[in-house]
Short mmCIF file of C-alpha atoms in Angstrom, two decimals:
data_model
loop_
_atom_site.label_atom_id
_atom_site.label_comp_id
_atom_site.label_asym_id
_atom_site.label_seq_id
_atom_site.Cartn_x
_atom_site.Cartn_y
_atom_site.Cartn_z
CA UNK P 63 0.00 0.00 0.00
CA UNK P 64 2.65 2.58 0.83
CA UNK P 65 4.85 1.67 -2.23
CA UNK P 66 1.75 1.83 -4.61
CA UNK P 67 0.67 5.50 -2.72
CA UNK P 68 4.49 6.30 -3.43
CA UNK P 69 4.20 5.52 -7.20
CA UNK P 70 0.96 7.22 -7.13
CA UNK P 71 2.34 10.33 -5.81
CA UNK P 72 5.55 10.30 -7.48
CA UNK P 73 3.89 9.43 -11.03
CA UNK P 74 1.37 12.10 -10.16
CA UNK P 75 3.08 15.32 -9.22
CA UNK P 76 6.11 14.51 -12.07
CA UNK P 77 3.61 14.53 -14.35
CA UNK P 78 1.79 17.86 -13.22
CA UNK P 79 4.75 19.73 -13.75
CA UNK P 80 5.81 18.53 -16.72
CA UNK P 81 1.81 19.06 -17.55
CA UNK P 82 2.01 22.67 -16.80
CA UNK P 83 4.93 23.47 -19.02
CA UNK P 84 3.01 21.53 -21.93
CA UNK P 85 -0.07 23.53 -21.53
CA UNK P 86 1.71 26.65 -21.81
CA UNK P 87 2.95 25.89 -25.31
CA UNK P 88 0.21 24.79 -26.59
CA UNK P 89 -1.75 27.67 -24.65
CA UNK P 90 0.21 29.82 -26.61
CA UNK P 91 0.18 28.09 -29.95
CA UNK P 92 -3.83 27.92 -29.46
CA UNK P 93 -4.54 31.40 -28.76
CA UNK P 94 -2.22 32.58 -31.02
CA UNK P 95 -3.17 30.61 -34.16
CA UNK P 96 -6.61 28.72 -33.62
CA UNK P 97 -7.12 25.43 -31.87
CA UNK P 98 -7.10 22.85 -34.50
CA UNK P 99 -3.51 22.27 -35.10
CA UNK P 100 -2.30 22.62 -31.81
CA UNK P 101 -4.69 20.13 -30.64
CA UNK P 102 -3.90 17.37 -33.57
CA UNK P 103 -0.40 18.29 -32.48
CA UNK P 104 -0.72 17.58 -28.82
CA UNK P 105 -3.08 14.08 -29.58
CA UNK P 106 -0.02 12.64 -31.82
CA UNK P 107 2.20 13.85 -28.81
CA UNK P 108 0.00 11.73 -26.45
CA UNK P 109 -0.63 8.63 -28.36
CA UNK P 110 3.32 8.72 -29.46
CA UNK P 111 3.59 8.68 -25.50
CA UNK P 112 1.19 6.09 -25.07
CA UNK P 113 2.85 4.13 -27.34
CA UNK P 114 6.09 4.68 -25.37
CA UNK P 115 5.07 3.87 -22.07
CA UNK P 116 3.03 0.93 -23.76
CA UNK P 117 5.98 -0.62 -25.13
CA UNK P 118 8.90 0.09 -22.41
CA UNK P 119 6.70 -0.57 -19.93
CA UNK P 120 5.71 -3.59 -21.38
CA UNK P 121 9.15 -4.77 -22.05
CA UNK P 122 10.95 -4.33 -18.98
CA UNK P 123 8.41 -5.79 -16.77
CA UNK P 124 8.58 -8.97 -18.51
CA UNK P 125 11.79 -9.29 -20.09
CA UNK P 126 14.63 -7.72 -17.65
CA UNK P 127 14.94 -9.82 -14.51
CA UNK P 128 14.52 -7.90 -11.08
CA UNK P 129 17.46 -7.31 -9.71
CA UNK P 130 19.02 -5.86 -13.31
CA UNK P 131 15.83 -3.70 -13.25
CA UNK P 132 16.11 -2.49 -9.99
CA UNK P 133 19.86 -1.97 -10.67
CA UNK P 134 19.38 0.07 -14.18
CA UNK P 135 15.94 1.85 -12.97
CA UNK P 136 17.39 2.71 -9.79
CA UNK P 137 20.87 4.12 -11.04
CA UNK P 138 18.96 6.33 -13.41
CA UNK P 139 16.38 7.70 -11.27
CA UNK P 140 19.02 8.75 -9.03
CA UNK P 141 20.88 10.20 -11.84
CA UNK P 142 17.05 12.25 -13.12
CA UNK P 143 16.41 12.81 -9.67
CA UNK P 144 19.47 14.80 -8.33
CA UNK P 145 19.47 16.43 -11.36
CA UNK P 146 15.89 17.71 -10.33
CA UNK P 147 17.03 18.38 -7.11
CA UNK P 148 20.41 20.12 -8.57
CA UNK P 149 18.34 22.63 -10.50
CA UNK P 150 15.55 23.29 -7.67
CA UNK P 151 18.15 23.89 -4.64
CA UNK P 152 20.05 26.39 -7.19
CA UNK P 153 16.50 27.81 -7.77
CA UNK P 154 15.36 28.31 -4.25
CA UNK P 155 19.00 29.82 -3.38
CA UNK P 156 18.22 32.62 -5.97
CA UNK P 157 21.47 31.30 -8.39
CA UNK P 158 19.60 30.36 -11.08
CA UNK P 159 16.07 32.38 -12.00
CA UNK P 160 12.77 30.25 -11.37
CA UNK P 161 10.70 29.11 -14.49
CA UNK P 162 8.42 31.79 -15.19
CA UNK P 163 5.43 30.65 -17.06
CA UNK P 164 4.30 33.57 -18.03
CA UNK P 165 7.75 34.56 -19.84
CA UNK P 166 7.40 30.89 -21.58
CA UNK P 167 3.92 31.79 -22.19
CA UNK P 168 5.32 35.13 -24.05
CA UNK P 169 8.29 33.88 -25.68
CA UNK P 170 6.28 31.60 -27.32
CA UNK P 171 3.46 33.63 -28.37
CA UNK P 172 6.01 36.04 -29.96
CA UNK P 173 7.96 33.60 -31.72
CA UNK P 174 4.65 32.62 -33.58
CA UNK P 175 3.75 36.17 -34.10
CA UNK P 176 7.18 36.33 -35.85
CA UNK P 177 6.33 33.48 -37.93
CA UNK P 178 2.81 34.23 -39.01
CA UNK P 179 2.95 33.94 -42.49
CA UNK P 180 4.19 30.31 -42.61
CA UNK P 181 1.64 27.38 -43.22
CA UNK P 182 -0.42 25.90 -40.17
CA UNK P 183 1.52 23.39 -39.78
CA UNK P 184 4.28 25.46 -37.65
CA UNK P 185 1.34 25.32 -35.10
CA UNK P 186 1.07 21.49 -35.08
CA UNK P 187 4.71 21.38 -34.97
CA UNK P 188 5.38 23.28 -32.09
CA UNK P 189 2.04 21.99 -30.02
CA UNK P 190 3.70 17.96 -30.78
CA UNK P 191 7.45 18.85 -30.05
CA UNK P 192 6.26 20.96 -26.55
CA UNK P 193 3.55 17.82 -25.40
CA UNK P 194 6.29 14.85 -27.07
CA UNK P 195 9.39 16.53 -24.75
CA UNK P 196 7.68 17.63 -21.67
CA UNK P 197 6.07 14.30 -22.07
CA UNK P 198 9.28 12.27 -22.54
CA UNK P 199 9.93 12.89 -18.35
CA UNK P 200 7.04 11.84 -17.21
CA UNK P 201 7.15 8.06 -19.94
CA UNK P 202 10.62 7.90 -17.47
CA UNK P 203 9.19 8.95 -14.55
CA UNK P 204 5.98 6.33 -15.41
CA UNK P 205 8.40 3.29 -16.55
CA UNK P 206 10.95 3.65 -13.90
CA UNK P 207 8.27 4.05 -10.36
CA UNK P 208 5.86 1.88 -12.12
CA UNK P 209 8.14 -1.08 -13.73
CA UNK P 210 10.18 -1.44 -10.54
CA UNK P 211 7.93 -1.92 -8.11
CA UNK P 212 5.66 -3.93 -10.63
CA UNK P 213 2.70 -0.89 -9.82
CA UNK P 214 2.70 -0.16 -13.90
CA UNK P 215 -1.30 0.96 -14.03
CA UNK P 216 -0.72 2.42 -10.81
CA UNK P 217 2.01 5.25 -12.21
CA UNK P 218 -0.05 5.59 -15.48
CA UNK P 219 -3.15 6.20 -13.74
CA UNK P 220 -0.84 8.90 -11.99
CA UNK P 221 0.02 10.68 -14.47
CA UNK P 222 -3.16 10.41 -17.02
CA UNK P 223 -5.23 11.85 -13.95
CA UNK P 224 -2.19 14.58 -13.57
CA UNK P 225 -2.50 15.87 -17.53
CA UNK P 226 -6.41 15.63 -16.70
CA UNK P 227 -6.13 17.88 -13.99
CA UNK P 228 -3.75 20.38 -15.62
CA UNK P 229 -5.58 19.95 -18.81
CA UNK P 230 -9.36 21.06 -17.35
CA UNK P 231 -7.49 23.51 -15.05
CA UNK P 232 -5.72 25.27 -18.50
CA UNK P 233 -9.45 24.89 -20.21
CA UNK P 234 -11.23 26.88 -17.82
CA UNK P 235 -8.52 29.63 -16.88
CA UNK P 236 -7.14 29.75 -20.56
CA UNK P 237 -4.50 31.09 -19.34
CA UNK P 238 -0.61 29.26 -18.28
CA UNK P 239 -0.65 27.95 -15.23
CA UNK P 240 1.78 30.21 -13.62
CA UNK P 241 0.37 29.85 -10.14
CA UNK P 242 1.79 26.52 -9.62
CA UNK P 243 4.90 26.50 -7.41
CA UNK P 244 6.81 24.72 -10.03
CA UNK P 245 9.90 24.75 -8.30
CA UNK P 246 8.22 23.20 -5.44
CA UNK P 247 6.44 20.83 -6.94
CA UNK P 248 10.36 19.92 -9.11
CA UNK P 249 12.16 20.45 -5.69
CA UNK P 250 9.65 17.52 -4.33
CA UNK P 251 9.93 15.09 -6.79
CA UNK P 252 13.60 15.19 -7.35
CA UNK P 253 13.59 14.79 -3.41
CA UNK P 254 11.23 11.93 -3.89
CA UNK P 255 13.05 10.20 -6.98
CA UNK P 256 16.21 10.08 -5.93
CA UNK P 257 15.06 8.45 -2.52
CA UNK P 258 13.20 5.99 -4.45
CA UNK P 259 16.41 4.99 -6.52
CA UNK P 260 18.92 5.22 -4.10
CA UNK P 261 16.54 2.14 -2.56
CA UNK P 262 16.01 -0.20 -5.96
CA UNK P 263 19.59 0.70 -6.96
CA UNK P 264 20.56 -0.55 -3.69
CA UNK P 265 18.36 -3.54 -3.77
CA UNK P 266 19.70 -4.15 -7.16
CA UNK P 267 23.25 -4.50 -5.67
CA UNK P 268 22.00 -7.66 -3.69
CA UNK P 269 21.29 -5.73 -0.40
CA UNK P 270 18.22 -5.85 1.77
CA UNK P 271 16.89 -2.37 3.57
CA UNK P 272 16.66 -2.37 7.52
CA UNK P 273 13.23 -1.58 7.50
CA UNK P 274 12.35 -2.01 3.78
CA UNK P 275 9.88 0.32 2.48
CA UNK P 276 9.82 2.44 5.76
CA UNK P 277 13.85 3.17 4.61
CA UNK P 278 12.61 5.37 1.78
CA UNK P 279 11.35 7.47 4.82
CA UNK P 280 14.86 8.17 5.74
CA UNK P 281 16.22 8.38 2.62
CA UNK P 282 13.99 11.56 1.99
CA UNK P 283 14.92 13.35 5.49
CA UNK P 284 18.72 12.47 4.21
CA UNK P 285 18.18 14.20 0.88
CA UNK P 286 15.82 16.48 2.13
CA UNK P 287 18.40 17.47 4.97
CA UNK P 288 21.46 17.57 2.55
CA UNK P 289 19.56 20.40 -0.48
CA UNK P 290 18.65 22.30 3.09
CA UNK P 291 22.07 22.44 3.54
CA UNK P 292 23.33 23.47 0.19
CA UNK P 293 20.66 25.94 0.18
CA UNK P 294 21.49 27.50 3.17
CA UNK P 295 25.57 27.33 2.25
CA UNK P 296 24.39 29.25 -1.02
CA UNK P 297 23.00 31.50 0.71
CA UNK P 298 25.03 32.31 2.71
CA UNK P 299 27.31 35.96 2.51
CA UNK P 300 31.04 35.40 1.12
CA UNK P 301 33.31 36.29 4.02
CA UNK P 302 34.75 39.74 3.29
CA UNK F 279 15.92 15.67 -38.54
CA UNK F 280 15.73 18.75 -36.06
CA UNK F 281 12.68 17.03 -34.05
CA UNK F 282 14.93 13.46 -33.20
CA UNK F 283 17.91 15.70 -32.40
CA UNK F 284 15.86 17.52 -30.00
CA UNK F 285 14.32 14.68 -28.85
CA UNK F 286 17.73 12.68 -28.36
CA UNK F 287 18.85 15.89 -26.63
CA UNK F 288 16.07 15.68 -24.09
CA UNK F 289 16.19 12.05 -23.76
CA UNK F 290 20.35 12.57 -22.76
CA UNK F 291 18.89 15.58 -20.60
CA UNK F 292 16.47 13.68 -18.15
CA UNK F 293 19.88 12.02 -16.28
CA UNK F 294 22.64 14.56 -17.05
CA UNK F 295 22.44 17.98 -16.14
CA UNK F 296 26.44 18.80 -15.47
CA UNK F 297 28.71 15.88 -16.68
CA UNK F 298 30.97 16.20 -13.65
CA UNK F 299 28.37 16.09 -10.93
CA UNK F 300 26.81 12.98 -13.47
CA UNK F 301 30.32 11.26 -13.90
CA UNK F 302 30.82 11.71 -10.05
CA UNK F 303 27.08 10.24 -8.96
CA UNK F 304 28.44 7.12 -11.70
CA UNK F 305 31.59 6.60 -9.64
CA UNK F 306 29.62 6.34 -6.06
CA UNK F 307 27.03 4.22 -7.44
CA UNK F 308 29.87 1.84 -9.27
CA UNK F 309 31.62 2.10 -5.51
CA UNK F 310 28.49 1.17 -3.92
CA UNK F 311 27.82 -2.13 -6.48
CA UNK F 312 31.49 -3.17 -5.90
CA UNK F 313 31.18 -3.15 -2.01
CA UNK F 314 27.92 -3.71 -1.05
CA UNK F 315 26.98 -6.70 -4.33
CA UNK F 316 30.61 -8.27 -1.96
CA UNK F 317 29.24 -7.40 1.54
CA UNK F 318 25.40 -7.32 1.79
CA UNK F 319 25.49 -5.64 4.64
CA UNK F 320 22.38 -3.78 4.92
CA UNK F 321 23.41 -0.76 6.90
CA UNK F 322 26.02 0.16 4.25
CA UNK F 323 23.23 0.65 2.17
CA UNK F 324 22.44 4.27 3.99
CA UNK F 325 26.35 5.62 3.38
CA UNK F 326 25.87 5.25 -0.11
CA UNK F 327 22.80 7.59 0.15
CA UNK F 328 24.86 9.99 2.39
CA UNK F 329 27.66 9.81 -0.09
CA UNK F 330 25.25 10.75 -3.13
CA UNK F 331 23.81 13.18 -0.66
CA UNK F 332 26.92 15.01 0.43
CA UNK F 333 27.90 14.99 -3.30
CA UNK F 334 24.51 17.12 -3.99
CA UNK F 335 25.48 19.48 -2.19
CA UNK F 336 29.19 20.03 -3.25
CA UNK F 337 27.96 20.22 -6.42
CA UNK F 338 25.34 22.86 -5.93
CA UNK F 339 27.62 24.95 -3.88
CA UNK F 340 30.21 24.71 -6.77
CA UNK F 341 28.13 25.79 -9.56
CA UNK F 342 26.54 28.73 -7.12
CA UNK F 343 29.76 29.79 -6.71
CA UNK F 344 31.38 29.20 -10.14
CA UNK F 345 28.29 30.87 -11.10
CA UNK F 346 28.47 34.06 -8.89
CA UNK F 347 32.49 34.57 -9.67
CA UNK F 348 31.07 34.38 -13.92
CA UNK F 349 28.46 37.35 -12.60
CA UNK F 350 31.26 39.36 -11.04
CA UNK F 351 33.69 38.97 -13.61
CA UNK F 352 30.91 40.56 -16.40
CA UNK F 353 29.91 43.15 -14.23
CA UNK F 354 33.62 44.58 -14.12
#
């Protein structure tokens, strides 16, 4: 139960953020140029996706044995996870500015302004490379939770029910989503990732946790603990 | 053409960020295989996490401050 509310979560919240960034480019691509092409854009982004997940997903829960999974999944979530975490505790230190979706939401929109004469299918284009990228992190972020701890339709329920959320959210405001403490949300699932494959990629090694699931518990106070710390060392004033 | 690059871009993207802090997280989690696939000793299993964890944050505090001495230098 707490593994599958773990996959759940983590599934759920990658997949929001990556869902807000998507909306905003095909927010912009909408309003800018009509709905039609931006939306056959973002449905080949999805079933491309779907096809992804479908087919990964597919063939590493049946094919790779569990330890090599655990081993493989595990040493790359920690490797997408502290690079999550890397970005966020740079973010929340003030080093590096924090996505603005607003500005993306702009930049965008001007972009296509600057291109207006070109054929309609710049607009499908840009709506099915913006949903196909974005979407690429949350196919890992599905596969690797999902796969490992054999809780597949648990992660893609996760993140379907994210992109529905975002998705009804961006058709009633019409507007990007720039509310959503992105950073947070990142800074929490890189926290949450990285715990999660510092566990399989130990349990891929051959080693048993103390307390099994419950050490994922610790493992997020230890990485919680250690971007605290890096945050507040940033922070802190250079000796004169 | 442009699409796959950018695709194969993002795909490379998702685990590598800086390729020394990458390269370094590789090394500990090579280190970690070696000793603990030898010693299954389950404890060990929670200095591999401080390892990765203390390595976060030398690498943050690196780039904050490689970053800060680039803002200097172009303000001069």
């Amino acid at each position: 139960m707490y593994a599958q509310l773990l996959t759940f979560g983590a599934a759920f919240l990658g997949s929001a953020v990556e869902s807000v960034e998507a909306l905003t480019i095909v927010l912009a691509v909408g309003l800018t140029r009509g709905w039609r092409a931006p939306l056959y854009g973002t449905v080949t982004a999805l079933v491309l996706l779907g096809l992804l997940v479908a087919f990964f997903g597919q063939l590493i829960v049946t094919r790779v044995p569990d330890l090599t999974l655990k081993l493989i999944i595990g040493t790359l979530l920690v490797l997408f996870g502290l690079r999550w975490l890397h970005k966020a505790v740079l973010r929340s230190a003030g080093v590096v500015a924090m996505h603005d979706e607003d500005r993306a939401f702009q930049a965008t929109v001007s972009s296509l302004q600057e291109r207006r004469q070109a054929r309609d299918w710049v607009g499908f284009t840009l709506a099915l490379k913006g949903v196909f990228l974005e979407g690429l992190e949350v196919v890992f972020i599905v596969i690797a939770v999902g796969g490992t701890s054999r809780g597949l339709g648990v992660a893609v329920a996760g993140g379907i029910l994210a992109m529905i959320v975002v998705a009804a959210i961006g058709l009633v405001v019409r507007k990007p989503l720039a509310m959503v403490p992105e950073n947070t949300l990142k800074y929490a699932v890189g926290v949450v990732l990285t715990s999660i494959g510092t566990f399989w990629a130990a349990e891929g090694m051959g080693v048993a946790w103390p307390l099994d699931f419950v050490s994922i518990a610790i493992l997020l106070a230890v990485y919680l603990a250690a971007s605290r710390a890096a945050i507040a060392l940033i922070r802190r004033p250079a000796p004169a | 053409m442009k699409f796959v690059r950018a695709a194969a871009e993002e795909v490379i993207g998702l685990f590598v960020g800086d390729w020394s802090q990458t390269a370094i997280t590789v090394v500990l989690l090579a280190a970690g295989w070696l000793v603990l696939s030898r010693l299954h000793v389950s404890g060990l299993s929670f200095l591999l996490a401080l390892a990765l964890a203390v390595q976060l944050v030398f690498a943050t505090v690196a780039e904050a401050r490689r970053a800060r001495r680039k803002e200097a230098t172009s303000q001069r």
